[in-house]
Coordinates of C-alpha atoms in Angstrom, one line a residue:
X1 CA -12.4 22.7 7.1
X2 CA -13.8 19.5 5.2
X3 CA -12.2 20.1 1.9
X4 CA -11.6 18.3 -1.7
X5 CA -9.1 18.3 -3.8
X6 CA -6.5 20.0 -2.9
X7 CA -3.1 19.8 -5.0
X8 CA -3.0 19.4 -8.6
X9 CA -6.2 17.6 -9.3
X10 CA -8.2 20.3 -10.8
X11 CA -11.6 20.4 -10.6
X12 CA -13.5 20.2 -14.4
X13 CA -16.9 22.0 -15.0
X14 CA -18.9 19.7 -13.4
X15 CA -16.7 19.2 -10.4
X16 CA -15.5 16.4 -10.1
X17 CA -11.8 16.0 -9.9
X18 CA -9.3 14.6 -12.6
X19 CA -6.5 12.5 -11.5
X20 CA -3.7 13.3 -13.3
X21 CA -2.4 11.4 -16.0
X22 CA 1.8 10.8 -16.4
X23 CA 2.8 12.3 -19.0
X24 CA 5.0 10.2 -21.9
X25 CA 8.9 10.8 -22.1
X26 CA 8.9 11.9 -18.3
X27 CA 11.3 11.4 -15.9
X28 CA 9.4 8.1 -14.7
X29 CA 10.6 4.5 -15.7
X30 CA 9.3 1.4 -15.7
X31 CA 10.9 -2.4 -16.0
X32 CA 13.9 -2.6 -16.9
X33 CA 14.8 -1.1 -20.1
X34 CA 17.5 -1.7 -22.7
X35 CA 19.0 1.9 -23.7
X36 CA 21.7 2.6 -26.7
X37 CA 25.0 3.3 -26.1
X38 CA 26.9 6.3 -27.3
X39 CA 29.3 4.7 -28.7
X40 CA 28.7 1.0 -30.9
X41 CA 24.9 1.3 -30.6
X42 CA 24.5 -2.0 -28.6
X43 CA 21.9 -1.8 -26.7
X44 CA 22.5 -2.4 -22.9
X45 CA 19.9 -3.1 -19.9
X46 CA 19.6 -0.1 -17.1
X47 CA 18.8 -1.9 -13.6
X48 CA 18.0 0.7 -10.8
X49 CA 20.7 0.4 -7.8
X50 CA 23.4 -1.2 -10.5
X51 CA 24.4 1.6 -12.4
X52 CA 24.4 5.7 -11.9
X53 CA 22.6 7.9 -14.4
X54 CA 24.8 9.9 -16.1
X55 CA 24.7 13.7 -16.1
X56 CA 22.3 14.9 -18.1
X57 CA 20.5 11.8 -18.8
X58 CA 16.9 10.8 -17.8
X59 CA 14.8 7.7 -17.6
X60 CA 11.7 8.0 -20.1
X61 CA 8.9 5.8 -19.0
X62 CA 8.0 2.8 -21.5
X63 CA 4.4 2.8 -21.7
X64 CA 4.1 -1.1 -23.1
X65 CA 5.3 -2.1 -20.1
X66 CA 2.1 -0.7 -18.0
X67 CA -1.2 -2.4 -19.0
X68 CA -2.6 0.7 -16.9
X69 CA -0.4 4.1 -15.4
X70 CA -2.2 6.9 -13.4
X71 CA -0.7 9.4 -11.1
X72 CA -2.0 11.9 -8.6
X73 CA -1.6 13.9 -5.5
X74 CA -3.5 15.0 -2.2
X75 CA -1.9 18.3 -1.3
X76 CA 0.2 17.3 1.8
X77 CA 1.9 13.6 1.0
X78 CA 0.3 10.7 2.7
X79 CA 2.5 8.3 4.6
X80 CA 0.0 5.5 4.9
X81 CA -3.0 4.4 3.1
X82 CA -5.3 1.5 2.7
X83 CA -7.6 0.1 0.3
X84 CA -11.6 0.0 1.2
X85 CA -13.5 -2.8 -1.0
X86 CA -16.5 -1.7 -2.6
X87 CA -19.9 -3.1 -3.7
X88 CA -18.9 -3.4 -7.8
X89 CA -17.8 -6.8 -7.2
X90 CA -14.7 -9.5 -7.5
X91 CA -11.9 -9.5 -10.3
X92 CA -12.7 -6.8 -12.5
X93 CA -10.6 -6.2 -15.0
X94 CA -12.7 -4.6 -17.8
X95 CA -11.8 -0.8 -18.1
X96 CA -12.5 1.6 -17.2
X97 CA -11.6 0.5 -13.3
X98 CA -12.7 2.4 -10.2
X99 CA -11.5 2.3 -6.5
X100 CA -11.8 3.5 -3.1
X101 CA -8.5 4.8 -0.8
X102 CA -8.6 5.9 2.6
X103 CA -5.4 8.0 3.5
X104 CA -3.7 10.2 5.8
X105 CA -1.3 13.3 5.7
X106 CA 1.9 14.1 7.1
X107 CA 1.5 18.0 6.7
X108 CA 4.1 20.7 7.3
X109 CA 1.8 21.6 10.6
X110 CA -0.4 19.9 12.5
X111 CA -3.4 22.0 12.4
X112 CA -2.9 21.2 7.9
X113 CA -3.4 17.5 8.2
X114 CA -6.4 15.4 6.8
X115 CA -8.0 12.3 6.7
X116 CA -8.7 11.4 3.2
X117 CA -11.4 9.1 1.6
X118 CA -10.8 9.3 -2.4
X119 CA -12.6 7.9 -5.2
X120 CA -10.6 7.3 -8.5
X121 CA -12.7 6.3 -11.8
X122 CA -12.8 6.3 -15.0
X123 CA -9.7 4.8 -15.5
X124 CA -8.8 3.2 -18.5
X125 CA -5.4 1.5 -19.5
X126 CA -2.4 2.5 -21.3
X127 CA -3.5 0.8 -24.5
X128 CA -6.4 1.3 -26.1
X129 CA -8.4 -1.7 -27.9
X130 CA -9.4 -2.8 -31.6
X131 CA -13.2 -2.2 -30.8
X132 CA -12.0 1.3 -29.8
X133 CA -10.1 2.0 -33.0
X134 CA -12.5 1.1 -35.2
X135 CA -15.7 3.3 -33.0
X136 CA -12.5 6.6 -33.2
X137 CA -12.0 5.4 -36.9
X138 CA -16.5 5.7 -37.5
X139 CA -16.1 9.1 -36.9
X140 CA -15.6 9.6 -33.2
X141 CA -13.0 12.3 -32.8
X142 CA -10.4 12.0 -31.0
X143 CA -10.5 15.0 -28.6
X144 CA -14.2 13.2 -27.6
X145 CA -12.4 10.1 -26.6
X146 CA -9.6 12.3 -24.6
X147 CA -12.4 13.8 -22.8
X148 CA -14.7 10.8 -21.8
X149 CA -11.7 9.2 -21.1
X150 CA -10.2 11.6 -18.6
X151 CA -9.7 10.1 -15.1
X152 CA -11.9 11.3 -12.4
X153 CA -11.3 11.4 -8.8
X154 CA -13.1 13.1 -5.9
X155 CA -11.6 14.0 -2.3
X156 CA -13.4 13.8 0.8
X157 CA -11.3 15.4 3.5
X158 CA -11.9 16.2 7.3
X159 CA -9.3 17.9 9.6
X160 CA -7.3 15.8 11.6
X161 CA -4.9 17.4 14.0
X162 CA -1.6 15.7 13.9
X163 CA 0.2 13.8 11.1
X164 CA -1.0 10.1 10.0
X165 CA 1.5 7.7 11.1
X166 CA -1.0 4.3 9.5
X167 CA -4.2 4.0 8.1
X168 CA -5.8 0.6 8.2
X169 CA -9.7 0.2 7.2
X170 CA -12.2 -2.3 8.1
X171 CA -16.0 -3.7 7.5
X172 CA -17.8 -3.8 10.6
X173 CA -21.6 -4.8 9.6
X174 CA -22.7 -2.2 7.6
X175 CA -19.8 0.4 9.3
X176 CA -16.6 1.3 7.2
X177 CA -13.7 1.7 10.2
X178 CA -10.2 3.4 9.8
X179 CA -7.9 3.1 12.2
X180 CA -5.8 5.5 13.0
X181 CA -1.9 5.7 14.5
X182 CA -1.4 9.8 14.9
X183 CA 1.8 11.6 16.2
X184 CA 0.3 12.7 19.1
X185 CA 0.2 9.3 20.5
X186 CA -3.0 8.3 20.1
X187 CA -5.2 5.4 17.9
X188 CA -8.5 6.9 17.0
X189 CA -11.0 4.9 15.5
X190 CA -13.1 7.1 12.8
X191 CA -16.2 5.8 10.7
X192 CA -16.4 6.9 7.4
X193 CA -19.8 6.7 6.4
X194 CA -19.8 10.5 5.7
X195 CA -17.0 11.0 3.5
X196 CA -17.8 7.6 1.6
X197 CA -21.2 9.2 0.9
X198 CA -19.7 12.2 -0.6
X199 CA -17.4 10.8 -3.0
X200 CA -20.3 8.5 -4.6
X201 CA -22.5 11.9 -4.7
X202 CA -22.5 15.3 -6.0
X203 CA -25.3 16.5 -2.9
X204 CA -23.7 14.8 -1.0
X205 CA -20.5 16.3 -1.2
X206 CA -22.1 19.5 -0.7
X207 CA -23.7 19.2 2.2
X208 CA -20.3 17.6 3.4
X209 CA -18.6 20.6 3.0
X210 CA -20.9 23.1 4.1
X211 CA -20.7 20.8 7.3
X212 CA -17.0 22.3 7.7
X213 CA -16.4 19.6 10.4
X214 CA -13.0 18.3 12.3
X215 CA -12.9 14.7 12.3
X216 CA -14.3 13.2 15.3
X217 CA -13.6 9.6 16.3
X218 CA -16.0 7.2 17.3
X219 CA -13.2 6.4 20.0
X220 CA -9.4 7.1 20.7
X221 CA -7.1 5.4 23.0
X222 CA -4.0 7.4 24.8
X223 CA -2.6 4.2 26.4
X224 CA 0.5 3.9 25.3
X225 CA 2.0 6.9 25.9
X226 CA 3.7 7.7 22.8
X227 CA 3.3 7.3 19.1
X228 CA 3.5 4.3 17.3
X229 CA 3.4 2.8 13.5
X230 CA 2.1 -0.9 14.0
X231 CA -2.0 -1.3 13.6
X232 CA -4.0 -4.0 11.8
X233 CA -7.8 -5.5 12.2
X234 CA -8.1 -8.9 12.7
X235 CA -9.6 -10.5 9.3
X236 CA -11.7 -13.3 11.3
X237 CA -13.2 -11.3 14.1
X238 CA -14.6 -8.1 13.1
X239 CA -13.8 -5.2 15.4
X240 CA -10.7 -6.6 16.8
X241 CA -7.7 -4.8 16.5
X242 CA -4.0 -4.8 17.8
X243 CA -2.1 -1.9 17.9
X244 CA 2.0 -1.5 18.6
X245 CA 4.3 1.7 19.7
X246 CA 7.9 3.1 20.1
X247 CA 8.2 2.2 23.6
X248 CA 7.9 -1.5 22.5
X249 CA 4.5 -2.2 24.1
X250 CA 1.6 -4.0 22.3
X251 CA -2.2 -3.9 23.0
X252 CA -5.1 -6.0 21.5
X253 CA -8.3 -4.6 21.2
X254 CA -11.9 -6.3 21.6
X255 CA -14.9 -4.6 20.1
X256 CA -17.5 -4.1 22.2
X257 CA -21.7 -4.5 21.3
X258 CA -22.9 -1.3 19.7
X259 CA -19.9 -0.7 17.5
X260 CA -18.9 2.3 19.3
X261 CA -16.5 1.0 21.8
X262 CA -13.4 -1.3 22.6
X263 CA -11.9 -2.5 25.4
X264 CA -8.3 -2.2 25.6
X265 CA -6.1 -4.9 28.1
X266 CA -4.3 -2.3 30.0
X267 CA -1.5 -5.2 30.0
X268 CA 1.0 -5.0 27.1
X269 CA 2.2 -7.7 25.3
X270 CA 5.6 -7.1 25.7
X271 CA 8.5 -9.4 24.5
X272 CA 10.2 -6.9 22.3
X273 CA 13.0 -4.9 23.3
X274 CA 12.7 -1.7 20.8
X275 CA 9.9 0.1 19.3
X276 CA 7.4 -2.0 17.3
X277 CA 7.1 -1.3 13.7
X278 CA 4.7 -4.0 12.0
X279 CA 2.1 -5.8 13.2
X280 CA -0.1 -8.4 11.0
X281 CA -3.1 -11.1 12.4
X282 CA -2.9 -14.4 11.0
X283 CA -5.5 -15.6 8.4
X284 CA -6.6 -18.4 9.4
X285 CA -6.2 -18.3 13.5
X286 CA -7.9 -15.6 14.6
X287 CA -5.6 -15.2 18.0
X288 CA -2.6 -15.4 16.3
X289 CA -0.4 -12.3 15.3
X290 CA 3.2 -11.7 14.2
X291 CA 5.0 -8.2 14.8
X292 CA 8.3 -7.1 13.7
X293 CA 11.0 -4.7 15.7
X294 CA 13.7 -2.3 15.6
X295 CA 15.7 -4.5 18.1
X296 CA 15.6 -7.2 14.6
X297 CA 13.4 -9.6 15.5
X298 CA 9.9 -11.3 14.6
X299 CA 7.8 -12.7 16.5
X300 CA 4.2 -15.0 16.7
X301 CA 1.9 -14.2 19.5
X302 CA -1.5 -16.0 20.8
X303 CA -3.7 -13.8 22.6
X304 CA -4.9 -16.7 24.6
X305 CA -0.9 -16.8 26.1
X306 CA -0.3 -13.1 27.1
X307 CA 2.3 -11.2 27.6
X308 CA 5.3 -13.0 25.9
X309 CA 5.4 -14.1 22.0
X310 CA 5.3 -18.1 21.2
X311 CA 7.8 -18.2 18.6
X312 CA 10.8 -15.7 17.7
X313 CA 13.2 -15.6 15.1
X314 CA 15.7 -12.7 16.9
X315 CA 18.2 -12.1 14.4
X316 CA 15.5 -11.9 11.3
X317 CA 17.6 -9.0 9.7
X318 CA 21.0 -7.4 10.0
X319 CA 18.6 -4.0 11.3
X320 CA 15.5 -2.9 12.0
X321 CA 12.7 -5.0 10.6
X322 CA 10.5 -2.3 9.3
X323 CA 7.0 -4.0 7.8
X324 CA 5.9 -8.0 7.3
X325 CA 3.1 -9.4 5.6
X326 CA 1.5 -12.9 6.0
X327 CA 0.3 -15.0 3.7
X328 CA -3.5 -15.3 3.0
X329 CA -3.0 -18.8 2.0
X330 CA 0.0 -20.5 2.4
X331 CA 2.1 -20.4 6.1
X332 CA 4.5 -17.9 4.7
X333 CA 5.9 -14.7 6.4
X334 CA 7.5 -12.2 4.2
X335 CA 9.7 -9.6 5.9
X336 CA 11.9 -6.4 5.1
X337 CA 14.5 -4.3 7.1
X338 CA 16.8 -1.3 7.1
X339 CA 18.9 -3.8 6.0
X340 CA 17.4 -3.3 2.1
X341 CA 16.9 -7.1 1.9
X342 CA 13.5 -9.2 1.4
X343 CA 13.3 -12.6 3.6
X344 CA 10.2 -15.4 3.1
X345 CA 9.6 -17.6 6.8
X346 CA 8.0 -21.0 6.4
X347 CA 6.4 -20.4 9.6
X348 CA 6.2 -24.4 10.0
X349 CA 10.1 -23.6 10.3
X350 CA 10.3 -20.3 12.1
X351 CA 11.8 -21.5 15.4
X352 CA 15.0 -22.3 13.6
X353 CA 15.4 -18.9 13.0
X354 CA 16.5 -19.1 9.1
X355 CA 14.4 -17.6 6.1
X356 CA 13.3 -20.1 3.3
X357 CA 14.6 -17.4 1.0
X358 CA 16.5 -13.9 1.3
X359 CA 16.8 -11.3 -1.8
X360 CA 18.7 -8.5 -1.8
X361 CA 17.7 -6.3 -4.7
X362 CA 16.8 -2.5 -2.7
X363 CA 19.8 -0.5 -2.2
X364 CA 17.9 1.2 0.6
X365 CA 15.6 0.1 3.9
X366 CA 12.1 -1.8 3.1
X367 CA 9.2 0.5 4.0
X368 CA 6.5 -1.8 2.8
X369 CA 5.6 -5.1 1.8
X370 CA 2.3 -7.6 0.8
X371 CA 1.7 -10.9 -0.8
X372 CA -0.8 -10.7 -3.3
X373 CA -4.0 -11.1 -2.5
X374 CA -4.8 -13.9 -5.3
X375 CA -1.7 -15.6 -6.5
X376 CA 0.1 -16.8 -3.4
X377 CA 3.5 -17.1 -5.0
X378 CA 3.5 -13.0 -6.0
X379 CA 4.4 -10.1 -3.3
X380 CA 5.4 -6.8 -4.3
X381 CA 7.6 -4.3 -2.0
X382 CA 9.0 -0.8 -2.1
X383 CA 12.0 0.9 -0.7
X384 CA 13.6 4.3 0.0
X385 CA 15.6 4.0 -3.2
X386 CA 12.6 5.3 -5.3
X387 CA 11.9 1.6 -6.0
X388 CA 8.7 -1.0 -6.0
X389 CA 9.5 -4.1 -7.1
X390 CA 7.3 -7.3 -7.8
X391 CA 7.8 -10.8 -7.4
X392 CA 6.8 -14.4 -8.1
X393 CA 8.7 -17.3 -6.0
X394 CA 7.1 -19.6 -8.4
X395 CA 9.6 -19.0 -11.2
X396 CA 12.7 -21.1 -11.0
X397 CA 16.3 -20.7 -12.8
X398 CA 15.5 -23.1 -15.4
X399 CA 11.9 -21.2 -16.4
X400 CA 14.1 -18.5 -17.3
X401 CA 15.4 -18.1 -20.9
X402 CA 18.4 -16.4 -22.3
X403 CA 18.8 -13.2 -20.7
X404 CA 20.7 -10.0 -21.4
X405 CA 24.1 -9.3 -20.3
X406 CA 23.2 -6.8 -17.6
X407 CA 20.4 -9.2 -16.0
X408 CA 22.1 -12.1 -15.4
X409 CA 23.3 -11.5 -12.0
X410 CA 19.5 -10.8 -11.2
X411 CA 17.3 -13.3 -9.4
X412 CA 15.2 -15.3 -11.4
X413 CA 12.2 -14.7 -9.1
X414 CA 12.1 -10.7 -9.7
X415 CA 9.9 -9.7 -12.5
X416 CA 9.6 -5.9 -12.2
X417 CA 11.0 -2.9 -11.0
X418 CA 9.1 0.3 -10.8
X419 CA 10.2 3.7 -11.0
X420 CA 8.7 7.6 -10.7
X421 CA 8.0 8.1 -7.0
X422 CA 10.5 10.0 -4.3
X423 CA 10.3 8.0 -1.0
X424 CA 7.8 5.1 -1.5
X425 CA 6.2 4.9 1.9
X426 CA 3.7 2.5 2.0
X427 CA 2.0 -0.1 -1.4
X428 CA -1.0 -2.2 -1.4
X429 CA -2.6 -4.6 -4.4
X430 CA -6.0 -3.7 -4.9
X431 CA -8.0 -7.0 -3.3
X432 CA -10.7 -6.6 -5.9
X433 CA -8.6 -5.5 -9.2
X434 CA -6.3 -8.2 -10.1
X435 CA -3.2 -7.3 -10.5
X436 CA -3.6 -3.6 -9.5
X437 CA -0.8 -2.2 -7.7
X438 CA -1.0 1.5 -5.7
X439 CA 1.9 3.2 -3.6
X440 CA 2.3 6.5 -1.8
X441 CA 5.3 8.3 -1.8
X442 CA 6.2 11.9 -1.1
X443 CA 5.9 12.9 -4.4
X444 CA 2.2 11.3 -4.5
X445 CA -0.1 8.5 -5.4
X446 CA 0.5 6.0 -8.4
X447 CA -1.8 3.4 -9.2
X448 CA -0.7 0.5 -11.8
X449 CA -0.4 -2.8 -13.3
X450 CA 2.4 -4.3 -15.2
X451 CA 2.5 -6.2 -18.0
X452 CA 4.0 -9.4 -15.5
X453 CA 1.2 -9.4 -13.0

């Protein structure tokens, strides 16, 4: 049935839905904190990956690292998401911030999954400032404040049979598009006009779920024969997609007039050997993508010169190469593997098959990468060791200072590690919030900015 908020976001008197706040002295940490130890009091730096926790101990979270730190969850986890712009406009940074996800599940059962289209608002950072203070301190009470400044979020969510292998959203005209890589081996194309409606309006909602209605695509393709992971719409020609599987096999899409259709070259691009796991269109040539593989290799493709890739770097990591990203405006490719480590192609070098720069700071496979969207030098990724980090290629060894005993091994480019999630799946900046950062894990949603982006 189309449903909202399920999980732990309860519902207030009005009905709208609260994302849930994390909660200080948790279990959740942030940079890289000094902590006492037990025996001369010198203080020593913790740095995930380097050191065990001890029994008994816990991280604690330190709030004046975060400029902002909220938390929530959908129910079933969601392995992929993506971020759909809105109408408020270009880098807002005034709080309170609001947002739009689109996201799917990876349920216990098929029949429990949903495609999700959330609004998160009302949220405010982790600091509050002077002009606040002094409006609490005229009388205002405190518990008032709490209470106007209680995070809000509303679920719109339609059945979707199958887990939600990727989510990736486009504008189409006036039509929001997800696409859609399912387990069941299909890429459905749903528009999202409906549930976008309901989380901007109360009537709407309710007439949204009185509807009670599975999603329906607007169109679904079965053509390569198992499931896949790889999926992105091209950012210079709207409606044109590119989709990748297990088997290896690669298919571009071109939108047809009307909106409602696509047609699909039956002919794979096909120059990998093992399933494809990333796949990213250029931003600037709109023919041109790159893909990554589980055989360890990325490649550059032209549309225009099907079925075999232009350029290919075959030993780009140790293992699999698990996501990429490309650079909105320099010619940069950044990569990550099963390998744990994080590799930046000049692409005006690729054929050479060597990566301007290689960091090895996740102790476990990459599962998600992206350069931000505004300062070219800054990507963030996250890994199966619980970790996102973010970082800035611009800094050099001689911008950096003295540093503690337990950071000097670290690269001079890495400027934060984030903690709190189990399993971070998949991160993306938020285009229109600078320095906004969400992931999805199993353990849920966070969405935050540090104090060094």
């Amino acid at each position: 049935m189309a449903a909202r908020g399920e999980g732990t976001c309860s519902p207030d008197e009005e009905g709208e839905e609260e994302v849930e706040e994390m909660e200080e002295g948790g279990s959740e940490a942030g940079d890289m904190e000094e902590e006492e130890e037990d025996g001369g009091g010198e203080s020593r730096v913790y740095v995930p990956g380097l050191q065990p926790l001890e029994p008994g101990e816990e991280l604690e979270m330190e709030r004046s690292a975060y400029r902002l730190y909220h938390q929530c969850q959908t129910g079933a986890p969601c392995l992929s998401f993506d971020v759909l712009r809105d109408g408020d406009g270009e880098g807002r940074e005034t709080f309170p911030l609001s947002m739009l996800l689109c996201a799917g599940t990876q349920a216990d059962t098929a029949l429990s999954n949903r495609l999700i289209v959330m609004r998160m608002h009302n949220l405010y950072g982790t600091e509050k400032d002077s002009e606040e203070e002094e409006q609490s301190s005229d009388g205002e009470s405190d518990e008032d404040e709490d209470v106007e400044k209680k995070p809000q979020m509303e679920l719109a969510m339609v059945p979707h049979y199958g887990g939600i292998n990727r989510v990736k959203v486009t504008k189409r005209g006036e039509q929001s598009l997800a696409a859609v890589w399912s387990e069941k081996g299909q890429v459905e194309i749903f528009d999202l006009r409906l549930q976008l409606e309901a989380v901007h309006s109360s009537t709407a909602m309710a007439a949204f779920i009185k509807q009670n209605k599975e999603a329906t695509p607007l169109f679904s393709f079965s053509g390569h024969m198992t499931e896949g992971f790889a999926i992105d719409w091209s950012p210079k020609v709207p409606g044109r997609l590119v989709s990748g599987d297990c088997k290896k096999n690669i298919h571009v899409w071109e939108p047809r007039e009307g909106g409602a259709s696509w047609q699909i070259d039956q002919r794979p691009f096909s120059s990998h050997t093992k399933s494809v796991e990333d796949l990213q269109w250029s931003p600037t040539e709109a023919t041109v993508f790159a893909s990554c593989s589980v055989d360890q290799s990325v490649r550059i493709w032209d549309i225009r010169a099907p079925p075999n890739s232009m350029l290919s770097a075959n030993e780009a990591h140790s293992a699999d190469v698990n996501v990429i990203s490309w650079n909105r405006t320099e010619p940069f490719l950044l990569s990550g593997g099963d390998d744990g480590l994080l590799k930046v192609w000049d692409l005006r070098q690729f054929q050479s098959g060597r990566a301007v720069a290689s960091f090895k700071q996740h102790s476990a496979p990459i599962t998600s990468v992206e350069w931000n969207p505004v300062d070219s030098s800054v990507f963030a990724a996250g890994g199966a060791d619980d970790v996102v980090s973010q970082w800035d290629l611009s800094v050099e060894s001689c911008d950096v200072g003295r540093r503690a005993d337990g950071l000097k091994e670290l690269p001079p480019q890495l400027l934060f590690l984030h903690q709190g999630q189990k399993e971070v799946k998949e991160l993306h900046w938020h285009p229109q919030l600078p320095g906004i950062l969400v992931s999805t894990a199993l353990s849920g949603f966070n969405v935050f900015r540090t104090i060094s982006v």
